[in-house]
Coordinates of C-alpha atoms in Angstrom, one line a residue:
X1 CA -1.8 12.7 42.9
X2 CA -0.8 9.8 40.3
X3 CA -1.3 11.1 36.7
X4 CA -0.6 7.5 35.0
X5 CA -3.7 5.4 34.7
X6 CA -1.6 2.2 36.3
X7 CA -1.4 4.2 39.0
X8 CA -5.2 5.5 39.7
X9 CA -4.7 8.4 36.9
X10 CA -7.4 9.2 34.2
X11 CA -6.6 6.5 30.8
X12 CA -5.7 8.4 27.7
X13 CA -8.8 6.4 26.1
X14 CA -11.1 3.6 27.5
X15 CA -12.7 2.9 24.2
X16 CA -11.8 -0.9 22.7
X17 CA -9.9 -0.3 18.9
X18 CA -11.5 -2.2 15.5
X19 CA -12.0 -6.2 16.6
X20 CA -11.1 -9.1 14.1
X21 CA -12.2 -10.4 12.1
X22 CA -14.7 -7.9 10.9
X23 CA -18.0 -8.8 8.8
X24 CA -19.4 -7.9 5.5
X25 CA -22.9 -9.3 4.3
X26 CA -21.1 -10.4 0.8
X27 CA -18.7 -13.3 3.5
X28 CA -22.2 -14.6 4.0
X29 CA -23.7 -14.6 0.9
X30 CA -20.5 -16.4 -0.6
X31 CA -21.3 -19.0 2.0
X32 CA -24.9 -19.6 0.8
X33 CA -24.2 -19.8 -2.3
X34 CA -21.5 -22.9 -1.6
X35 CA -24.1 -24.8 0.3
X36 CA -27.2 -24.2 -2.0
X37 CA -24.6 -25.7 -4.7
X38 CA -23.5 -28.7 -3.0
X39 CA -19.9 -28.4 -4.7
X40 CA -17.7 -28.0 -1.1
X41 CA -14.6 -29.9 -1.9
X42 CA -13.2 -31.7 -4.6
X43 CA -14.5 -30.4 -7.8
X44 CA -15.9 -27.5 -7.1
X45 CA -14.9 -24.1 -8.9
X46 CA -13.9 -21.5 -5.5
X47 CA -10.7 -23.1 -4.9
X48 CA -9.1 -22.5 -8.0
X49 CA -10.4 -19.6 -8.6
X50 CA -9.3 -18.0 -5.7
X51 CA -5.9 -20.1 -6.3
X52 CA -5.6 -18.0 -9.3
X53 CA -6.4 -15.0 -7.9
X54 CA -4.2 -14.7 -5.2
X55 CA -1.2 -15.8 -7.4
X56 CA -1.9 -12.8 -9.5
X57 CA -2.9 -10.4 -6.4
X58 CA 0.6 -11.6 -5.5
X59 CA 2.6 -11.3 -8.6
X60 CA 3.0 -15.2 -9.1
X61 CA 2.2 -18.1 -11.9
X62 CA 0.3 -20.3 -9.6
X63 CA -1.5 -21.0 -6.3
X64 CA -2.2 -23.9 -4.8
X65 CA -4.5 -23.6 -1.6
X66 CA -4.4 -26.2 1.3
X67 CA -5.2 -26.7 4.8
X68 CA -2.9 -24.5 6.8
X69 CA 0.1 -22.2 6.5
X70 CA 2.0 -24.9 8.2
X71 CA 1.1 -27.9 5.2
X72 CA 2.2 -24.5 2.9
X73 CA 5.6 -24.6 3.9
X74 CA 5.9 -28.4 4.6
X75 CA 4.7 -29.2 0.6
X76 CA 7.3 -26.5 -0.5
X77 CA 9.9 -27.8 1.3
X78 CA 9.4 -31.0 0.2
X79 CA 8.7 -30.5 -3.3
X80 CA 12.3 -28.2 -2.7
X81 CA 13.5 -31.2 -2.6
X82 CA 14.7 -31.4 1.1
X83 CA 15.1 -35.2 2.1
X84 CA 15.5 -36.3 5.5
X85 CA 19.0 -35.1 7.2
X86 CA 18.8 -31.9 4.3
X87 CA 19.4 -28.3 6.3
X88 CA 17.2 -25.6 6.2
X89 CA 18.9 -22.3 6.7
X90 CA 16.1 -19.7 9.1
X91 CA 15.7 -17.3 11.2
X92 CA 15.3 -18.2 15.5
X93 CA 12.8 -15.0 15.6
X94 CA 9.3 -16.8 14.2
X95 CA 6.4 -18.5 15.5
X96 CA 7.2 -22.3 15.8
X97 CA 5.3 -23.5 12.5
X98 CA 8.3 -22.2 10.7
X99 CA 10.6 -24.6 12.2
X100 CA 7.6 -27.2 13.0
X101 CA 7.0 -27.6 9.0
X102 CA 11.3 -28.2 8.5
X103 CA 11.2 -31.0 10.9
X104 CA 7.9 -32.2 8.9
X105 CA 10.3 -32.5 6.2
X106 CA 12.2 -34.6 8.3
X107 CA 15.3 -32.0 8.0
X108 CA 17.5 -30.2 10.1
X109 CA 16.8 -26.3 10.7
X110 CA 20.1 -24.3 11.0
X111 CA 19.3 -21.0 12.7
X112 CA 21.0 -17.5 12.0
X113 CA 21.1 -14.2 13.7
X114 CA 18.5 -11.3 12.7
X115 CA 20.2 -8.0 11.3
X116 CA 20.5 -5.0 13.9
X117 CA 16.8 -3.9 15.2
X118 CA 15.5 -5.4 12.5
X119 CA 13.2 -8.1 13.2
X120 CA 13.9 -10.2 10.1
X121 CA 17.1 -12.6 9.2
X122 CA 20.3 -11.3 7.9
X123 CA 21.9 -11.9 5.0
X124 CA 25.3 -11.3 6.0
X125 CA 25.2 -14.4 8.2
X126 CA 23.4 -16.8 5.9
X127 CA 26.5 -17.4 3.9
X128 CA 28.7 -18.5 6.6
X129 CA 26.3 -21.0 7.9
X130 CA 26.1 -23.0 4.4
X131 CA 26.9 -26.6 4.1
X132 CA 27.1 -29.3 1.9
X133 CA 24.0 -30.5 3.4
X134 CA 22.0 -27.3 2.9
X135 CA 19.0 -27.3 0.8
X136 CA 17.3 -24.4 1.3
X137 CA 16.9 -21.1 2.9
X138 CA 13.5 -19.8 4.8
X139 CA 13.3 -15.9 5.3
X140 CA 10.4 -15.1 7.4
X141 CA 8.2 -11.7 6.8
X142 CA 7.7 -11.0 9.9
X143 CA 5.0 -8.7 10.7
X144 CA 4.6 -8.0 7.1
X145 CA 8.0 -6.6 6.9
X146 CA 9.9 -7.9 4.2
X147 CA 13.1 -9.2 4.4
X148 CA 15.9 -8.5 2.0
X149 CA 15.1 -10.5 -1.1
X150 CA 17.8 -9.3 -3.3
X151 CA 20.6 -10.5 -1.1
X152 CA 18.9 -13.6 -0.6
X153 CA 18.5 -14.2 -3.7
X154 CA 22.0 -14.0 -5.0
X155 CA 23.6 -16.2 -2.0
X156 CA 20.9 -19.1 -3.1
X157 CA 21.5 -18.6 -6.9
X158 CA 25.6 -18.7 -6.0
X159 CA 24.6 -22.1 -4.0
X160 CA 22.2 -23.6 -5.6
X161 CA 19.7 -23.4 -3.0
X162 CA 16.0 -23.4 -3.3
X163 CA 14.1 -20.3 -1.2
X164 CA 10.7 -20.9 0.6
X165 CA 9.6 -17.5 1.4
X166 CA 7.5 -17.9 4.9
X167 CA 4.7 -15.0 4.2
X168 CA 2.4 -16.1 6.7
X169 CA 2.2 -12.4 7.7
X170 CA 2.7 -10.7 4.9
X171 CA -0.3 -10.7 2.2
X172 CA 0.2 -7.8 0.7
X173 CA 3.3 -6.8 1.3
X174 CA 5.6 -5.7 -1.8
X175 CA 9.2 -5.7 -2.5
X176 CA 10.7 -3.2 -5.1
X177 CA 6.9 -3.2 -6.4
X178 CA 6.0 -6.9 -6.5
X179 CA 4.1 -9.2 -4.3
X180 CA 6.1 -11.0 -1.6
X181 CA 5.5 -14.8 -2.0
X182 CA 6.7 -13.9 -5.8
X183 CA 10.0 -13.8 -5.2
X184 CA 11.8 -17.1 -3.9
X185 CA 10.9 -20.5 -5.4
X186 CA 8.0 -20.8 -3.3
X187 CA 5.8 -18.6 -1.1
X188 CA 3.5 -19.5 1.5
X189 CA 0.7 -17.8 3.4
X190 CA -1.3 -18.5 6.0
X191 CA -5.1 -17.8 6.2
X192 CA -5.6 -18.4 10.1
X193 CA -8.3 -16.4 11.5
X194 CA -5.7 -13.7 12.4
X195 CA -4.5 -13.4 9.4
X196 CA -4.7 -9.6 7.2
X197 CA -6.7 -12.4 4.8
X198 CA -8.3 -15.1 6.7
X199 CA -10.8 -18.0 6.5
X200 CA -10.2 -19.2 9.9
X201 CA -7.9 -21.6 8.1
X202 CA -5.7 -22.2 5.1
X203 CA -3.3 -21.4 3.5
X204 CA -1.4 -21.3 0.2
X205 CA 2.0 -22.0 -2.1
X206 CA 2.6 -19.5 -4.8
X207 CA 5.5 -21.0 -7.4
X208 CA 6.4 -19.5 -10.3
X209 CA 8.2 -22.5 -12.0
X210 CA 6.1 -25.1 -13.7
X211 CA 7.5 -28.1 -12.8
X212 CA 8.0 -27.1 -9.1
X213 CA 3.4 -26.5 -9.7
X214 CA 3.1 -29.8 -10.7
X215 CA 5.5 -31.2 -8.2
X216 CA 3.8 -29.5 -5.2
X217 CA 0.6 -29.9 -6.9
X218 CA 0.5 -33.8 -6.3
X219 CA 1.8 -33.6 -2.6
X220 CA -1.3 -31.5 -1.5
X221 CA -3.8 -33.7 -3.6
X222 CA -2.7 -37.5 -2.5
X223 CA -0.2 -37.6 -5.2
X224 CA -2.6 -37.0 -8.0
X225 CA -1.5 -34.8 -10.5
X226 CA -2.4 -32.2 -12.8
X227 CA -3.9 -33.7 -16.1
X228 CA -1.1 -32.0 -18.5
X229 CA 2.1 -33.1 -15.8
X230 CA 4.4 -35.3 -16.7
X231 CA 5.9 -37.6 -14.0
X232 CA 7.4 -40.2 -16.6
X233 CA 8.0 -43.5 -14.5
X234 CA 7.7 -41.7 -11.6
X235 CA 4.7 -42.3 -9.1
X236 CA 3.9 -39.1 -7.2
X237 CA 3.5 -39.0 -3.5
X238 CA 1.5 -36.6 -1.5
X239 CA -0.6 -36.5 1.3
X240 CA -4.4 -34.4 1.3
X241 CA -3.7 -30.7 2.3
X242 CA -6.3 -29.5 0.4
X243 CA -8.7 -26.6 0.9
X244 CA -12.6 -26.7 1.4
X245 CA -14.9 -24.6 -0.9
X246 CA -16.0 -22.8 2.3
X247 CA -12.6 -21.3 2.2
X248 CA -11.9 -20.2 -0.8
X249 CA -15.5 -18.6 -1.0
X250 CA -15.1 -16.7 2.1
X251 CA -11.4 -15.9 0.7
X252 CA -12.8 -14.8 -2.8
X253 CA -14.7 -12.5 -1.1
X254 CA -12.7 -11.0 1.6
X255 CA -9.6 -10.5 -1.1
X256 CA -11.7 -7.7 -3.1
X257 CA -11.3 -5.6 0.3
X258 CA -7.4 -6.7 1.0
X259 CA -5.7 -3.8 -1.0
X260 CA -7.7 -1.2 0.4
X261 CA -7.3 -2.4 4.1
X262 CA -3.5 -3.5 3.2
X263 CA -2.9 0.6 2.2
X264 CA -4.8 1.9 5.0
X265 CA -2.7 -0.5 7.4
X266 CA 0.2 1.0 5.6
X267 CA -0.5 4.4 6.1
X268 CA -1.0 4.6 9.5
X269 CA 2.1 2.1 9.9
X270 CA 4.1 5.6 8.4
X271 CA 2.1 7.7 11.2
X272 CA 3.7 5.5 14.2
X273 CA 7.4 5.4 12.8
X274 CA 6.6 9.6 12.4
X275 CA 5.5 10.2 15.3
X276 CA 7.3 7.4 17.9
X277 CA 10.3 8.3 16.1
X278 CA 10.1 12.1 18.2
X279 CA 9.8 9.7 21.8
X280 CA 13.4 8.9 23.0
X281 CA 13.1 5.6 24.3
X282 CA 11.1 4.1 21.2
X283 CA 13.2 2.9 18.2
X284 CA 11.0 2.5 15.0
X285 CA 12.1 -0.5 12.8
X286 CA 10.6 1.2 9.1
X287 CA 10.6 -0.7 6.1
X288 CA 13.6 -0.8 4.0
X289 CA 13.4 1.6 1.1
X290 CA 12.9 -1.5 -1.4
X291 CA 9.9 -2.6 0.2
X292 CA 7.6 -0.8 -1.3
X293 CA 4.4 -1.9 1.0
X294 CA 4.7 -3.2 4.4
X295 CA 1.8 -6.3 5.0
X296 CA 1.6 -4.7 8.4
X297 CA 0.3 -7.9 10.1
X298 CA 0.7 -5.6 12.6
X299 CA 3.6 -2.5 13.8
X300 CA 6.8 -3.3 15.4
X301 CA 9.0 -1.0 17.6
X302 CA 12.1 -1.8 20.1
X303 CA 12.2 -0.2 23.7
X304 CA 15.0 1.0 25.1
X305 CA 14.9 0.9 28.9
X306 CA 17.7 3.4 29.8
X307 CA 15.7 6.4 28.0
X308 CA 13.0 5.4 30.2
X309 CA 15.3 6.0 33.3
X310 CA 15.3 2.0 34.2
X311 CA 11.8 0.4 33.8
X312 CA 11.8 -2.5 32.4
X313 CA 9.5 -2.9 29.1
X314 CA 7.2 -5.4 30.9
X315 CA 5.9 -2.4 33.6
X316 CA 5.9 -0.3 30.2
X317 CA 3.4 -2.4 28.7
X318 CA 1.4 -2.7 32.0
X319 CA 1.2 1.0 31.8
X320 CA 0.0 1.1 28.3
X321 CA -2.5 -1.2 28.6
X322 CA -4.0 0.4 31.7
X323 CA -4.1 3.6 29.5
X324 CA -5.9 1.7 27.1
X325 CA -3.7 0.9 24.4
X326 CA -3.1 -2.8 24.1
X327 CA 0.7 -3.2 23.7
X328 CA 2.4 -6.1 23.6
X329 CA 5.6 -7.8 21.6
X330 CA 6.0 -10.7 19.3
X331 CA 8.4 -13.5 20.5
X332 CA 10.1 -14.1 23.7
X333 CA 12.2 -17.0 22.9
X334 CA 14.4 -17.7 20.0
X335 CA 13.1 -20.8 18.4
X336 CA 16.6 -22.6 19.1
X337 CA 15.5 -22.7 22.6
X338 CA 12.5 -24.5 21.6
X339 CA 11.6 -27.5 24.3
X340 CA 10.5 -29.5 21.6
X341 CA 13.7 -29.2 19.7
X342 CA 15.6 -30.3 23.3
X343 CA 14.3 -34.1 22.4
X344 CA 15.7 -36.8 20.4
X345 CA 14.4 -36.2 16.8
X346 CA 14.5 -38.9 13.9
X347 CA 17.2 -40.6 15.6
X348 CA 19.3 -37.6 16.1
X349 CA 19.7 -35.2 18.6
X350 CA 19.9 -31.6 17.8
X351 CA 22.1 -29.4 19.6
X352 CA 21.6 -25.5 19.8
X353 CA 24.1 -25.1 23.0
X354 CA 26.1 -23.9 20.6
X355 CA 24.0 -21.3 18.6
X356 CA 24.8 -17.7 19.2
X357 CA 22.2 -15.5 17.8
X358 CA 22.9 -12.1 19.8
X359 CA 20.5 -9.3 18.3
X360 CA 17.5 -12.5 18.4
X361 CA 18.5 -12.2 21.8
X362 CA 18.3 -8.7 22.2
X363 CA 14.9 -7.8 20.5
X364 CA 13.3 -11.0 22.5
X365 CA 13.8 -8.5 25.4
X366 CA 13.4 -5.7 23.7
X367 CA 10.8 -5.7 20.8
X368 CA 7.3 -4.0 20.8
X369 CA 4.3 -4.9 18.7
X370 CA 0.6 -3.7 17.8
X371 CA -1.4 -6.1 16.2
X372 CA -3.0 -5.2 13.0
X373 CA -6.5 -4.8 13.9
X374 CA -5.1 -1.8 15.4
X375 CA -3.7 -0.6 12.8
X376 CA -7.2 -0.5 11.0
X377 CA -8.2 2.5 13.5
X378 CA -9.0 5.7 12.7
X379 CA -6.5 8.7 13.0
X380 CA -7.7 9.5 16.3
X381 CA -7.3 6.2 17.9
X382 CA -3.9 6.2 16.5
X383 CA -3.1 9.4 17.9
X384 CA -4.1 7.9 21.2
X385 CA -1.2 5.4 21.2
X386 CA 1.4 8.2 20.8
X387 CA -0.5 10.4 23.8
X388 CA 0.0 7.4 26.1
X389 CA 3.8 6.7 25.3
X390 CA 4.4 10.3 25.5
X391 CA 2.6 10.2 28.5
X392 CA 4.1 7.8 30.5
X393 CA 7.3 8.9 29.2
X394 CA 7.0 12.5 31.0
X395 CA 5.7 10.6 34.0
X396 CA 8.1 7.9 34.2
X397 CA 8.8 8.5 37.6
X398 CA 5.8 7.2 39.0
X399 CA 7.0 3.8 37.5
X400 CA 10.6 3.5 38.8
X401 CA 9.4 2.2 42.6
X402 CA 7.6 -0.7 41.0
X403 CA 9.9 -4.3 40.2
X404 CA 11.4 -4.2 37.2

């Protein structure tokens, strides 16, 4: 008789796990208070309030909210500086808008390897992939784990380079203490409606450095500027990326309850690597010891087929999911693979034949994920995930006659 639900067998659990986003009578009442002022763009007091608010939440000088995670990084690349032909140094393991918002810029993105089972992009390799031509450098947080600042920041000091820290998954998350977002010369976030923080859309650029503000400041706001900026002869240009007042009210109000649901993410993030850390066959990824809070946009792991005697981590999944626990991974494909980087661009055609990004490669095929509304279960749920890997782990064999 089969003891794996895939298989006919009882499910570990057949109760769903928290849905996103989730609701709070104070969203709404934000909301009516917009519309009975009849202040719901320009001029109206949410956005900058909740501009300033999230800079400090983060650890930076200043906010400025737009449309989209995607405008975000495209305005802090190009108040960077990068002009069109300019390279962008980045990691091949991130969703698209990453790369998306460097050919926005009109420049060239230059794609090196992540570090061993790590998920994020590796220092070691940034250096050897610096050219004349190279403006800046792009480290994503993926998941909400952060990537290694410190060494980053040295090789772009030593160069002269400019880092745009893509945060998109990472409110919350803290290196050695401080916010994420804080630490390059610009960080941007992404309020999508998956998003720990989210308004269905927007985003933000945290900067730290005053003229860089008032530089990005006028390319989200049709090149107007601050009152105080000085621009000298200088005609600003922008485009409008800015945020609606619905936003930033909803925002305002979901950011009192981001710290608590950022530690209790956190917390049960440290019960997986415990406890999948005793299942041969499941390599947890923790943070590294600097970064003090994980944004845990949601939990990555890597699966290791030969521990589970040959099945392939697709037929793994199925099983999870048909105990109930709903498994996945993040990316499949290294961005340099991209169709849509395959075309003729600006007149120039980029070539990736060439790229060799090996451990990309490997956790493409390899990595595991959770999503964070998951990770906002209780104990109990939690503890279900670990009963079903550790189930199908001692019952593997029921799994080895299906295609791998």
């Amino acid at each position: 008789m089969a003891t794996l639900a895939i298989n006919g067998g009882e499910p570990v659990r057949t109760a769903g796990f928290p849905t996103w986003p989730t609701f709070d009578p104070a969203d709404l009442e934000a909301f009516e208070t917009i519309y009975e002022s009849g202040q719901w763009g320009v001029g109206g007091t949410r956005v900058p309030e909740f501009a300033q608010q999230f800079a400090k939440f983060q650890g930076a000088n200043y906010g400025i909210c737009v449309n989209s995670g995607t405008s975000a990084l495209y305005i802090a690349l190009k108040a960077a500086g990068v002009c069109p032909g300019d390279e962008v140094i980045t990691t091949p393991y991130t969703f698209q808008a990453t790369v998306v918002a460097i050919l926005m810029a009109h420049a060239v993105p230059v794609f090196v390897d992540t570090a061993t089972d790590s998920f994020l992009l590796d220092p070691s390799k940034v250096e050897a992939a610096i050219t004349e031509k190279t403006k800046a450098i792009l480290p994503v947080h993926i998941a909400g784990y952060p990537a290694d600042m410190d060494a980053l920041i040295d090789i772009a000091n030593r160069h002269n380079l400019k880092i745009v820290e893509d945060c998109a998954q990472a409110h919350g998350a803290e290196w050695r203490g401080r916010g994420v977002g804080s630490w390059g010369h610009f960080g941007c976030f992404s309020f999508q409606s998956s998003k720990n923080l989210c308004a269905g859309e927007g985003g933000i650029v945290l900067i730290n450095d005053r003229e860089l503000y008032e530089r990005a400041y006028a390319l989200h706001n049709c090149g107007r500027t601050l009152p105080d900026a000085e621009f000298g002869e200088a005609e600003p240009f922008g485009g409008n990326f800015r945020m609606t007042e619905w936003q930033a009210g909803l925002l305002l109000s979901r950011l009192t309850r981001l710290e608590a649901e950022t530690n209790y993410r956190h917390k049960n993030m440290r019960w997986l690597d415990g406890w999948f850390g005793e299942i041969p066959g499941i390599k947890v990824t923790p943070l590294d010891p600097r970064a003090t809070r994980g944004g845990c946009h949601g939990y990555k792991a890597i699966f290791d087929s030969e521990e589970f005697e040959g099945i392939s981590r697709e037929t793994f999944l199925r099983a999870m999911r048909a105990e109930g626990i709903p498994m996945g991974y993040w990316y499949t494909t290294p961005m340099y693979r991209a169709t849509f980087l395959a075309s003729n661009l600006f007149g120039q055609d980029l070539n990736y034949d060439g790229v060799q990004c090996p451990e990309t490669e490997k956790i493409c095929q390899t990595g595991l994920s959770l999503s964070q509304n998951v990770l906002m279960a209780s104990e109990e749920d939690i503890e279900d995930i670990i009963k079903a890997a550790i189930k199908i782990r001692r019952n593997v064999a029921e799994l080895k006659s299906e295609t791998s």
